[in-house]
Coordinates of C-alpha atoms in Angstrom, one line a residue:
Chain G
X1 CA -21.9 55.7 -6.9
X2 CA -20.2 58.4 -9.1
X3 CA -19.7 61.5 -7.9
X4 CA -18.0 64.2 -10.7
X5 CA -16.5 67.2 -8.5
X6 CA -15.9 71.0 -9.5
X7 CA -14.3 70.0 -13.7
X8 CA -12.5 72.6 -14.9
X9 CA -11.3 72.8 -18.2
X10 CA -10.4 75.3 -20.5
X11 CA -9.1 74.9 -24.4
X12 CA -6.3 77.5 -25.2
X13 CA -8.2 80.4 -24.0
X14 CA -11.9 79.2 -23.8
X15 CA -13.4 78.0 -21.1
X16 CA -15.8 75.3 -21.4
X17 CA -15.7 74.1 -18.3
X18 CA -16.1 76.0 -15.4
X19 CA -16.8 73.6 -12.1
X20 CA -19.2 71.2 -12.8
X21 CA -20.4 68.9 -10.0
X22 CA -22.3 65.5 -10.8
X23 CA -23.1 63.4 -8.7
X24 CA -24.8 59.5 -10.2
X25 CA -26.5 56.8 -7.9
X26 CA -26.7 53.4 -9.1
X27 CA -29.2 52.7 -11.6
X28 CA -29.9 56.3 -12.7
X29 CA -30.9 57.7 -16.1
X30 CA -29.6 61.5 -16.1
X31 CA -29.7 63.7 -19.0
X32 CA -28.1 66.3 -20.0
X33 CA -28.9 69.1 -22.1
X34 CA -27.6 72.0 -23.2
X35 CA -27.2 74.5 -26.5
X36 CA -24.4 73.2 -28.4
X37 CA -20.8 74.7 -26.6
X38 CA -22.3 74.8 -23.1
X39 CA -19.5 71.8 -22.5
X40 CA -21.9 68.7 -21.8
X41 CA -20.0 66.3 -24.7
X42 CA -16.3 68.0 -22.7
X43 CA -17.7 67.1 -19.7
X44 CA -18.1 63.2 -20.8
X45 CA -14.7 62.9 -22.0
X46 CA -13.2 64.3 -18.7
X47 CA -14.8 61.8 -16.7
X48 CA -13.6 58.9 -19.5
X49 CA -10.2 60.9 -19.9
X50 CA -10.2 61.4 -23.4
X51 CA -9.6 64.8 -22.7
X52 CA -7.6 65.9 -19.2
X53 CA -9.5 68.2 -16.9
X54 CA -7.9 70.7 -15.9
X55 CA -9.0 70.4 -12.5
X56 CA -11.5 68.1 -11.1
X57 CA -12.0 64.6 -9.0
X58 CA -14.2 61.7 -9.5
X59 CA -14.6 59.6 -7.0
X60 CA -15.7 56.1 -7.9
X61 CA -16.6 53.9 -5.1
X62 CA -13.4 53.4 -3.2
X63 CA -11.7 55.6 -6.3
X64 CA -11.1 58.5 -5.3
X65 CA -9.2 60.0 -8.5
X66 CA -8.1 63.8 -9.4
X67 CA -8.9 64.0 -13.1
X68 CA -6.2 66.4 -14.2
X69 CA -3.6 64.4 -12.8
X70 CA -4.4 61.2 -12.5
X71 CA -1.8 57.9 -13.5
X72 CA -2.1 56.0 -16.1
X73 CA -2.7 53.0 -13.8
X74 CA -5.5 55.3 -12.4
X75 CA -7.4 55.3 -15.4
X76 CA -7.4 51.9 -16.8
X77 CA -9.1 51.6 -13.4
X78 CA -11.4 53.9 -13.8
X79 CA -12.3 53.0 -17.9
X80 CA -12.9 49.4 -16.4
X81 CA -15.8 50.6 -15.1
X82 CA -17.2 53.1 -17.4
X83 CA -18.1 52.7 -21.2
X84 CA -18.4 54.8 -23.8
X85 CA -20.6 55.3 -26.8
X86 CA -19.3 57.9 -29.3
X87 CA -21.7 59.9 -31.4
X88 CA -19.8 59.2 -34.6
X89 CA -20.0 55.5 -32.9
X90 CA -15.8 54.6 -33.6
X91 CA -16.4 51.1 -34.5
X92 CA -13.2 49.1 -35.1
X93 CA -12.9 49.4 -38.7
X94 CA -10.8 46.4 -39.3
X95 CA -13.1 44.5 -36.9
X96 CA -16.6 42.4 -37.5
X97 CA -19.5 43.3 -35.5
X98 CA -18.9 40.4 -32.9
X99 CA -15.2 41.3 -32.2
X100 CA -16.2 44.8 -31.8
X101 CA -18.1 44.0 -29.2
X102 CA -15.5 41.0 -27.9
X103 CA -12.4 43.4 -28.1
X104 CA -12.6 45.1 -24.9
X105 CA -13.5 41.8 -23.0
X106 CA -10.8 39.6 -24.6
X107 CA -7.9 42.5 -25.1
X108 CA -8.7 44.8 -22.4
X109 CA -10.4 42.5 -19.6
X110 CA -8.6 39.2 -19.9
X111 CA -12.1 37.5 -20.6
X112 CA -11.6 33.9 -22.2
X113 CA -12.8 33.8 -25.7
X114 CA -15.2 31.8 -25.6
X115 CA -16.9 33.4 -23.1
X116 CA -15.9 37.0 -24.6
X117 CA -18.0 35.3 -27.8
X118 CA -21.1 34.4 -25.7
X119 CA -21.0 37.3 -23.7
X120 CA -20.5 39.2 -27.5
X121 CA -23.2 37.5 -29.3
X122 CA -25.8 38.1 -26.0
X123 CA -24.9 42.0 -26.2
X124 CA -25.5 41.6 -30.3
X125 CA -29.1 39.7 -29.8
X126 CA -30.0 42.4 -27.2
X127 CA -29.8 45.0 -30.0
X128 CA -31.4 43.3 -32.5
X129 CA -28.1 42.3 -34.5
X130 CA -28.3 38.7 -34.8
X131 CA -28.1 38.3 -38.0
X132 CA -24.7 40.8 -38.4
X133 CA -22.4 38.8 -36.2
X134 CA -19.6 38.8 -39.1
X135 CA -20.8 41.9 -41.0
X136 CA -17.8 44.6 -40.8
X137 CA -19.1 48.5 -39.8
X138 CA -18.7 49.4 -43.3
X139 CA -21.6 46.8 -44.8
X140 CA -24.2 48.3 -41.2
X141 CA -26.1 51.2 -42.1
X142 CA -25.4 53.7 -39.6
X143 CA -28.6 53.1 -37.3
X144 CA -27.0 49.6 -37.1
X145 CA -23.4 50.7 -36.6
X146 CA -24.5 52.6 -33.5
X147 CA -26.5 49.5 -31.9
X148 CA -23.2 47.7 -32.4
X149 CA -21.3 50.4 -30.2
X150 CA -23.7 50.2 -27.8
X151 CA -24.1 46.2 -27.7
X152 CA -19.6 47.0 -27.0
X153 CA -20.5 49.1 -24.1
X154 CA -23.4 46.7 -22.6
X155 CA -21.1 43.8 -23.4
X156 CA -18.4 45.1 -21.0
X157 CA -20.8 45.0 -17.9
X158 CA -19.9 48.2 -16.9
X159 CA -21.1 50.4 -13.8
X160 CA -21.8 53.1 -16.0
X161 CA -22.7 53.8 -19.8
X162 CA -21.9 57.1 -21.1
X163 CA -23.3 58.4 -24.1
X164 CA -22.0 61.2 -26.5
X165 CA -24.9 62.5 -28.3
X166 CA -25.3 58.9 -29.9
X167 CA -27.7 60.0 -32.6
X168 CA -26.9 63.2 -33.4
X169 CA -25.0 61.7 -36.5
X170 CA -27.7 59.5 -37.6
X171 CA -30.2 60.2 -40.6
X172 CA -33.7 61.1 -38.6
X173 CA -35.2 57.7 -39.6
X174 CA -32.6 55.9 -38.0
X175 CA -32.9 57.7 -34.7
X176 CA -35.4 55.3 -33.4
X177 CA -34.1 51.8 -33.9
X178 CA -31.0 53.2 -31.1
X179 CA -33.5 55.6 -28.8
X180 CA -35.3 52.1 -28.9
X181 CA -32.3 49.9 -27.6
X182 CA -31.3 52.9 -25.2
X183 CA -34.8 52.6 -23.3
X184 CA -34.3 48.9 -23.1
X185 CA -30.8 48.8 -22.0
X186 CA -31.8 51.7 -19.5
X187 CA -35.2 49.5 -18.5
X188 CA -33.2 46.8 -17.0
X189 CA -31.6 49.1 -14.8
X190 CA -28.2 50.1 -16.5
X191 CA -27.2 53.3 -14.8
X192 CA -26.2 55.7 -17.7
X193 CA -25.2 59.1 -17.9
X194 CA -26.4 60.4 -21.5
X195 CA -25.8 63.7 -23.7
X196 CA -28.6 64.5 -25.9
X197 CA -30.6 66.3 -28.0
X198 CA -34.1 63.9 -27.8
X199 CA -36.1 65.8 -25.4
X200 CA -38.2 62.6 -25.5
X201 CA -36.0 60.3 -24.3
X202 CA -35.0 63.0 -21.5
X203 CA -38.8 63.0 -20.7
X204 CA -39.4 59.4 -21.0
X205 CA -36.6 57.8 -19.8
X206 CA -34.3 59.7 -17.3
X207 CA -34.9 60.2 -13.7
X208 CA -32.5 63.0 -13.6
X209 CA -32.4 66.3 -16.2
X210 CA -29.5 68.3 -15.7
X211 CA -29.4 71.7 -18.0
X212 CA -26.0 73.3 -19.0
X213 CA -25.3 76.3 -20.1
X214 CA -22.3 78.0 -20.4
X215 CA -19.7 75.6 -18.9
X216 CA -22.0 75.5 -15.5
X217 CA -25.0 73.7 -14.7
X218 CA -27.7 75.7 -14.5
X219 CA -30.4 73.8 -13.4
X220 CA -30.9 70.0 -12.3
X221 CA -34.3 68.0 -11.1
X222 CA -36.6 65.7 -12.4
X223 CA -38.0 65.8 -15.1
X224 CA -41.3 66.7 -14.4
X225 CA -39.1 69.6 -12.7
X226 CA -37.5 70.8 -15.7
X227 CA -39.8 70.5 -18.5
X228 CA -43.1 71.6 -16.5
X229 CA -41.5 74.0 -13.9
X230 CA -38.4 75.0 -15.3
X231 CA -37.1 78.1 -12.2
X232 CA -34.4 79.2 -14.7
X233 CA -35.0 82.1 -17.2
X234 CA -32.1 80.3 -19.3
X235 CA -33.4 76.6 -18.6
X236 CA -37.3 78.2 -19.6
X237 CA -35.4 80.4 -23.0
X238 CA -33.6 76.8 -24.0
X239 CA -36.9 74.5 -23.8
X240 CA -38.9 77.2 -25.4
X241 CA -36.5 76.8 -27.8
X242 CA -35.6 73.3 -28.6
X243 CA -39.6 72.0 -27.4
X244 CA -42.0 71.5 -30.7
X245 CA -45.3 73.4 -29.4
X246 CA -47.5 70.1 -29.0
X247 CA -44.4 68.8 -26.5
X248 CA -46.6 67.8 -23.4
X249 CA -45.1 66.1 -20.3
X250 CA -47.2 64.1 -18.2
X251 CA -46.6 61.0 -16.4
Chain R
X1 CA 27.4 47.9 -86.3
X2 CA 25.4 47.1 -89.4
X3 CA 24.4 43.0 -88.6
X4 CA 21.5 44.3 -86.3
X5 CA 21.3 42.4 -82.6
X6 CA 23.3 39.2 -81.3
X7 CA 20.6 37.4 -80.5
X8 CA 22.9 34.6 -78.9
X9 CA 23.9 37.2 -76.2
X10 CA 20.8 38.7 -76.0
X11 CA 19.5 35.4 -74.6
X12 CA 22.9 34.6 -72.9
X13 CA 23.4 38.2 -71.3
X14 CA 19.8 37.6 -69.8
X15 CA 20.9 34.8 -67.9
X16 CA 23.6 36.6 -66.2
X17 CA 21.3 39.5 -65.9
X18 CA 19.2 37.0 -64.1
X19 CA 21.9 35.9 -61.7
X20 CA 22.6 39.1 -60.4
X21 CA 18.6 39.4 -59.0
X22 CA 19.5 37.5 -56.0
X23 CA 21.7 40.0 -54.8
X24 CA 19.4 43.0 -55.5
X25 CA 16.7 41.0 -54.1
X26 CA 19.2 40.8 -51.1
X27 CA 19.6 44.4 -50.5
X28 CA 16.1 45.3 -50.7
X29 CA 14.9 43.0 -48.3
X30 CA 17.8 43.9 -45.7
X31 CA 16.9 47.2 -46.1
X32 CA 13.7 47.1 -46.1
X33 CA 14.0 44.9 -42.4
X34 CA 15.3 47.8 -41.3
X35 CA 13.6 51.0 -43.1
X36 CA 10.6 49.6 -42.2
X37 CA 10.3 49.3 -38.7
X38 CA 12.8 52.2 -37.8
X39 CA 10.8 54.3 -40.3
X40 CA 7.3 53.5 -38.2
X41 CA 9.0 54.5 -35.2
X42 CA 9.9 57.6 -36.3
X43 CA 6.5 58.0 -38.2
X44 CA 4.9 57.9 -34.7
X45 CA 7.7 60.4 -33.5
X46 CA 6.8 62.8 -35.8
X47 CA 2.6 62.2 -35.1
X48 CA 2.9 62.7 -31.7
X49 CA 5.1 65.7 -31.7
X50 CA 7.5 63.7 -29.6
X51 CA 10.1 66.3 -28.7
X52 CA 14.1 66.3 -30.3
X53 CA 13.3 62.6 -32.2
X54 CA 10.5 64.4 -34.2
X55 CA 12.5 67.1 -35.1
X56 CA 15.4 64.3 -35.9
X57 CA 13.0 62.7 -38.2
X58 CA 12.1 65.8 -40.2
X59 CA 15.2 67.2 -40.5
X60 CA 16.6 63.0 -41.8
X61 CA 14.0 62.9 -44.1
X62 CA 14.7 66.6 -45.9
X63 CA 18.5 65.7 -46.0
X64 CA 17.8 62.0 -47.4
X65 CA 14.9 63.3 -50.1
X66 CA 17.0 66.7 -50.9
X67 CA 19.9 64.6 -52.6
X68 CA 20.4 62.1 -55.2
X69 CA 20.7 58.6 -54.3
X70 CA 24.0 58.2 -56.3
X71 CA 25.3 61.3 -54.7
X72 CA 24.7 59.1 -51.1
X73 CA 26.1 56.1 -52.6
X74 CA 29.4 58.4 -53.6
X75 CA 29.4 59.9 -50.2
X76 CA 29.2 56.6 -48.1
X77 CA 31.4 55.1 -50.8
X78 CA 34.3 57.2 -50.3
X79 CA 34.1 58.6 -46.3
X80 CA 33.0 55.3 -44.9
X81 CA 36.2 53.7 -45.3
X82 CA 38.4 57.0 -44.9
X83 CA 37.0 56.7 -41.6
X84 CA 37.4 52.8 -41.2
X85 CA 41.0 53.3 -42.4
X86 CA 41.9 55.5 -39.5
X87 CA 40.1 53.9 -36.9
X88 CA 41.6 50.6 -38.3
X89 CA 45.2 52.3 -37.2
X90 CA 44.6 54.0 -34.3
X91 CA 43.2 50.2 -32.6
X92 CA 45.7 48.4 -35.0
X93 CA 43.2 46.3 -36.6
X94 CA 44.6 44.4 -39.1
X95 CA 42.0 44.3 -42.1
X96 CA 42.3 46.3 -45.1
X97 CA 39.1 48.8 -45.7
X98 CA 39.4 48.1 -49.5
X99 CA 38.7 44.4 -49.0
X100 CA 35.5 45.3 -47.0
X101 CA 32.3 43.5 -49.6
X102 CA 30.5 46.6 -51.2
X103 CA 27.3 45.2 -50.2
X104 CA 27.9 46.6 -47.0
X105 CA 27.4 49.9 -48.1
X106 CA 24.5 49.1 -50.5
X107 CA 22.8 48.0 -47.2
X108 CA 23.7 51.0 -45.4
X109 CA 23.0 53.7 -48.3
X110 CA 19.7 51.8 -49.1
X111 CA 18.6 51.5 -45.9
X112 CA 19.0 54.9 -44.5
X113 CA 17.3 56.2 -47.9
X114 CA 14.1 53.5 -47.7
X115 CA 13.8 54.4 -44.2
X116 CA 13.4 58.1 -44.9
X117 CA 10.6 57.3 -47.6
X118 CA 8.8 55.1 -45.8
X119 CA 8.8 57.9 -42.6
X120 CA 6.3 60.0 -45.2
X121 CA 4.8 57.0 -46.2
X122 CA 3.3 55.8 -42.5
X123 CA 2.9 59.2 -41.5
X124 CA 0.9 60.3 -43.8
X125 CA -1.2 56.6 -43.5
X126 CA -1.8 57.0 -39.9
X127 CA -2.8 60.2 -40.2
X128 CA -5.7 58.9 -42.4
X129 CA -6.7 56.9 -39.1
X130 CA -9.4 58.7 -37.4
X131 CA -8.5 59.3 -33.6
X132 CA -11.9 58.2 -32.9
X133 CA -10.5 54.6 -33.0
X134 CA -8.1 55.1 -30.6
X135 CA -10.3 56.7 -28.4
X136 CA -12.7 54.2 -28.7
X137 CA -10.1 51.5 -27.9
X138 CA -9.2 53.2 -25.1
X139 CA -13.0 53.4 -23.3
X140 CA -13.2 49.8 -24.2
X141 CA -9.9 49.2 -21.4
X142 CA -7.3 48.7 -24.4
X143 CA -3.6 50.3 -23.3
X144 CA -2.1 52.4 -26.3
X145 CA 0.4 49.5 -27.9
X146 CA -2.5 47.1 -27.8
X147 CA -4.7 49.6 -29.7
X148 CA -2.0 50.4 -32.2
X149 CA -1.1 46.5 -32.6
X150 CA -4.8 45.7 -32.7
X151 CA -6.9 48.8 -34.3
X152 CA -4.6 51.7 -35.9
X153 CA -1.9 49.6 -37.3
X154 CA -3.6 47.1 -39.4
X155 CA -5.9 49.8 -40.8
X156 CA -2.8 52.2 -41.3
X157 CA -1.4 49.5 -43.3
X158 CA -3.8 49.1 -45.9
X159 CA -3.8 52.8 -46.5
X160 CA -0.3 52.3 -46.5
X161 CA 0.4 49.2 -49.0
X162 CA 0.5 50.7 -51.9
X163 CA 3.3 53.3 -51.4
X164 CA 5.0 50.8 -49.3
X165 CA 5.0 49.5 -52.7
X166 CA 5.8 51.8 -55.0
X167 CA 9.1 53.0 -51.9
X168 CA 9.8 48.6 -52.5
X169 CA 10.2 48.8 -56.5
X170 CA 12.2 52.2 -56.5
X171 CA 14.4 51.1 -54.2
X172 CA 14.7 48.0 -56.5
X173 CA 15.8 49.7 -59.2
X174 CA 17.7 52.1 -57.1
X175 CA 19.9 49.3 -56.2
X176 CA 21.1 49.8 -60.3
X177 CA 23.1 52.3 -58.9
X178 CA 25.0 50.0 -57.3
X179 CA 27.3 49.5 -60.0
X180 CA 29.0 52.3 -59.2
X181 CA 31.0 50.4 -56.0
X182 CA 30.8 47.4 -58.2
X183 CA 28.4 45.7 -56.8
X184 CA 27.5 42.7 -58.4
X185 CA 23.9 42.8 -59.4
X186 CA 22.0 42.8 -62.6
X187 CA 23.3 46.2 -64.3
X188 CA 26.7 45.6 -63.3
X189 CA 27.0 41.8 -64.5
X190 CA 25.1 42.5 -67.9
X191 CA 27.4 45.5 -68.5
X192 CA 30.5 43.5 -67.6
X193 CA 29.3 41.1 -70.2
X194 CA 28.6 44.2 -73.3
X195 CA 32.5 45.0 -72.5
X196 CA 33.8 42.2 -74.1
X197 CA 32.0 42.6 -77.2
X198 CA 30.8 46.5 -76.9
X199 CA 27.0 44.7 -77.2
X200 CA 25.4 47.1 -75.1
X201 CA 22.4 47.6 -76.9
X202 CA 21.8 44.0 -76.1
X203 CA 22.6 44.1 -72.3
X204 CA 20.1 47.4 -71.9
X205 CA 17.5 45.4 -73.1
X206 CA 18.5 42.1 -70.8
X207 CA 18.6 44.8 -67.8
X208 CA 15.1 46.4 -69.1
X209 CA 13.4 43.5 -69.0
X210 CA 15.1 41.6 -65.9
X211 CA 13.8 44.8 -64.3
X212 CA 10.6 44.8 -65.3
X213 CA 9.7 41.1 -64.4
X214 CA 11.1 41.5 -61.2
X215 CA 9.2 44.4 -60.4
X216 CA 6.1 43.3 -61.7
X217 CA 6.1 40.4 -59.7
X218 CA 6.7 42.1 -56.5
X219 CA 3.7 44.7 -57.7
X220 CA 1.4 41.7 -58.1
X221 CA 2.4 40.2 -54.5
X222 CA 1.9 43.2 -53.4
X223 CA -1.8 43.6 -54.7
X224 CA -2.8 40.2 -53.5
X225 CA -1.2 41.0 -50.1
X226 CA -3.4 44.8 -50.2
X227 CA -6.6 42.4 -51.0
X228 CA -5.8 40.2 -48.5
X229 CA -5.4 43.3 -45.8
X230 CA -8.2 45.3 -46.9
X231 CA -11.2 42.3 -46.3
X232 CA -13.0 44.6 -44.0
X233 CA -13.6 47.4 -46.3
X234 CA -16.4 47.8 -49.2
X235 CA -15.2 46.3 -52.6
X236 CA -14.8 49.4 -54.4
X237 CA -14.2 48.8 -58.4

């Protein structure tokens, strides 16, 4: 469905991409991981074009777009199908939970309000927010604040979700309540494409691992394939890492 | 000089101090219709490094903050029509450049000095903005005007209010120094008055306090617009 081709892209004189190939069927989970630098959060926002690659295509369906070059025509068309969740979540400050959620549709979509406000309130129940239709980001606590970025994404029906580390700026007891409403969203068969550091969602939910390192991608499989039987000396050095010494993986 | 104050003229001299607050009220609000779209513009200029205009802004806004405002009001007052005199020849207008209203230059002075405040004012107010919200508009399918209409500029604003404040009452008291191209606003009409009978003591006070209820009434419309703006953040005491 989305297929990410050979992403280059360098900052000044760093490279932090170095020709990444994805390629994303419908309904997948994949996962990346990947020490912090190896370019996995870079690689997100070349495929949503908040950064320009500096080389690199996605192809979309019948979109076949390079990513360094690409009009601006080109990538309203391609951000109608992809949504975003941030780690630092970028609610609309000046904007109530429900119109968060009922921007893109209205504004960006051409959705009728009403229906933007049904459609809104449905993505709002499914995260457990019913209650903070009218609460502004600043009165959510921050567990809350990233269920309401996530309720935007869902709410815009797109083909893909991607997800920038979307807890690593959450205090640890507030990890769950999203990892939660991540493995429901991803249960009912949204295809997503997530950057993180919970090696039990990776386990639990995805159906795809990829492992970066470096600005490549090292190593990519199931993952019963990369926990379990990692081929890589850097995949095996990263897990042995990051892994708490009771992890176990079984199906 | 030994009977104290004329408190007839101190009450009569605020009346005419009074009368002149339409016309400073005038000027500021001309000027500010212009500094304060024309000053956003070139806000963004300067934000997003857009080349030539950005330097343009920077260099405007060192000239216009590195002089005196009576110094500009001398400047326009005496070049402008020098050079409306001789273009009046050489096209054979009719119309002499001394009869021109001195408003015209209050507006122009004031406005090219407001707009050079309120440059630093939204620049440094959407810089406060965190580019995360415009990023996030822009995954959500917003086109940049919409997410600066829509998400930057109405939080940019409340940042922004109370300068846009303080820049509104200088440049109401900066219009005082209109009086020097007799302009007929509050400074000027009380001290007419004092001439007669030297009662300037009087007329300072009249123009002290004409300014200071007119500026803190546009401070406390300003506050209640600032509440009104800021609904979506935490009440802070």
């Amino acid at each position: 469905m989305l297929e990410i081709k050979d992403v280059y892209k360098s900052f000044g004189k760093t490279e932090i991409l170095k020709g990444v190939d994805v390629t994303i069927d419908k309904g997948d989970v994949v996962v990346i991981l990947g020490p912090s630098g190896s370019g996995k959060t870079t690689l997100l926002r070349c495929i949503n074009f908040l950064e320009k690659a500096d080389q690199g295509r996605a192809v979309f369906g019948d979109i076949d777009v390079n990513l360094g070059t690409a009009t601006k025509k080109q990538i309203h068309q391609i951000r109608q199908k992809i949504a975003f969740v941030f780690q630092s979540n970028n609610l609309f400050n000046n904007k109530t939970a429900l119109e968060n959620v009922t921007e893109g549709l209205v504004i960006g979509r051409k959705v009728p309000k009403e229906e933007a406000v049904k459609i809104g309130k449905k993505a709002l129940d499914k995260v457990g927010l019913t209650d903070k239709y009218d609460a502004y980001p600043s009165e959510l606590s921050g567990g809350q604040q990233q269920r309401v970025g996530i309720a935007r994404a869902v709410a815009l029906n797109p083909d893909i979700i991607l997800f920038d580390e979307p807890t690593s700026a959450l205090d640890p007891e507030l990890v769950g309540e999203v990892l939660t409403v991540m493995k429901n969203i991803a249960r009912e068969g949204t295809t997503m494409l997530v950057v993180t550091h919970e090696m039990d969602f990776a386990k639990d939910v995805a159906n795809k691992v990829i492992f970066m390192d470096g600005g490549v991608i090292v190593e990519e499989g199931t993952p019963h394939e990369i926990f379990v039987n990692p081929k890589e000396e850097r995949t095996q050095k990263f897990l042995k890492r990051v892994l708490p010494e009771d992890f176990t993986y079984h199906i | 000089m030994s009977e104290g104050l004329n408190y007839k003229f101190l009450v009569d001299t605020f009346f005419i101090a009074l009368s002149g607050v339409p016309i400073t009220l005038f000027i500021t609000v001309v000027a500010l219709l212009f500094a304060l779209p024309l000053g956003f513009l070139l806000a963004l200029t300067r934000i997003n490094r857009i080349p030539v205009l950005h330097r343009f802004a920077q260099v405007y806004v060192s000239f216009v903050r590195g002089t005196p405002i009576i110094i500009q009001i001398f400047i326009v007052y005496s070049s402008v029509p020098l050079l409306l005199s001789s273009l009046f020849t050489k096209f054979n207008i009719g119309m002499n450049v001394y009869d021109v209203n001195p408003i015209w230059y209050a507006f122009i002075v004031f406005s090219f000095n407001t707009t050079a405040v309120l440059i630093e004012v939204f620049r440094s107010a959407l810089s406060t903005v965190n580019r995360g919200q415009l990023e996030a508009a822009q995954s959500v399918g917003l086109t940049d005007v919409q997410a600066y209409r829509r998400i930057i500029i109405p939080q940019a604003l409340v940042v922004a209010m109370p300068n846009i404040c303080t820049a509104t009452v200088n440049l109401i008291k900066a219009t005082s120094l209109g009086y020097a191209m007799s302009l007929q606003e509050i400074t000027l009409k009380a001290k007419v008055a004092a001439n007669v009978g030297y009662n300037y003591v009087e007329a300072y006070i009249d123009i002290f306090l004409v300014y200071l209820l007119l500026c803190s009434a546009v401070e406390y419309a300003f506050k209640l617009y600032e509440k009104r703006l800021s609904k979506y953040k935490p009440s802070v005491v």
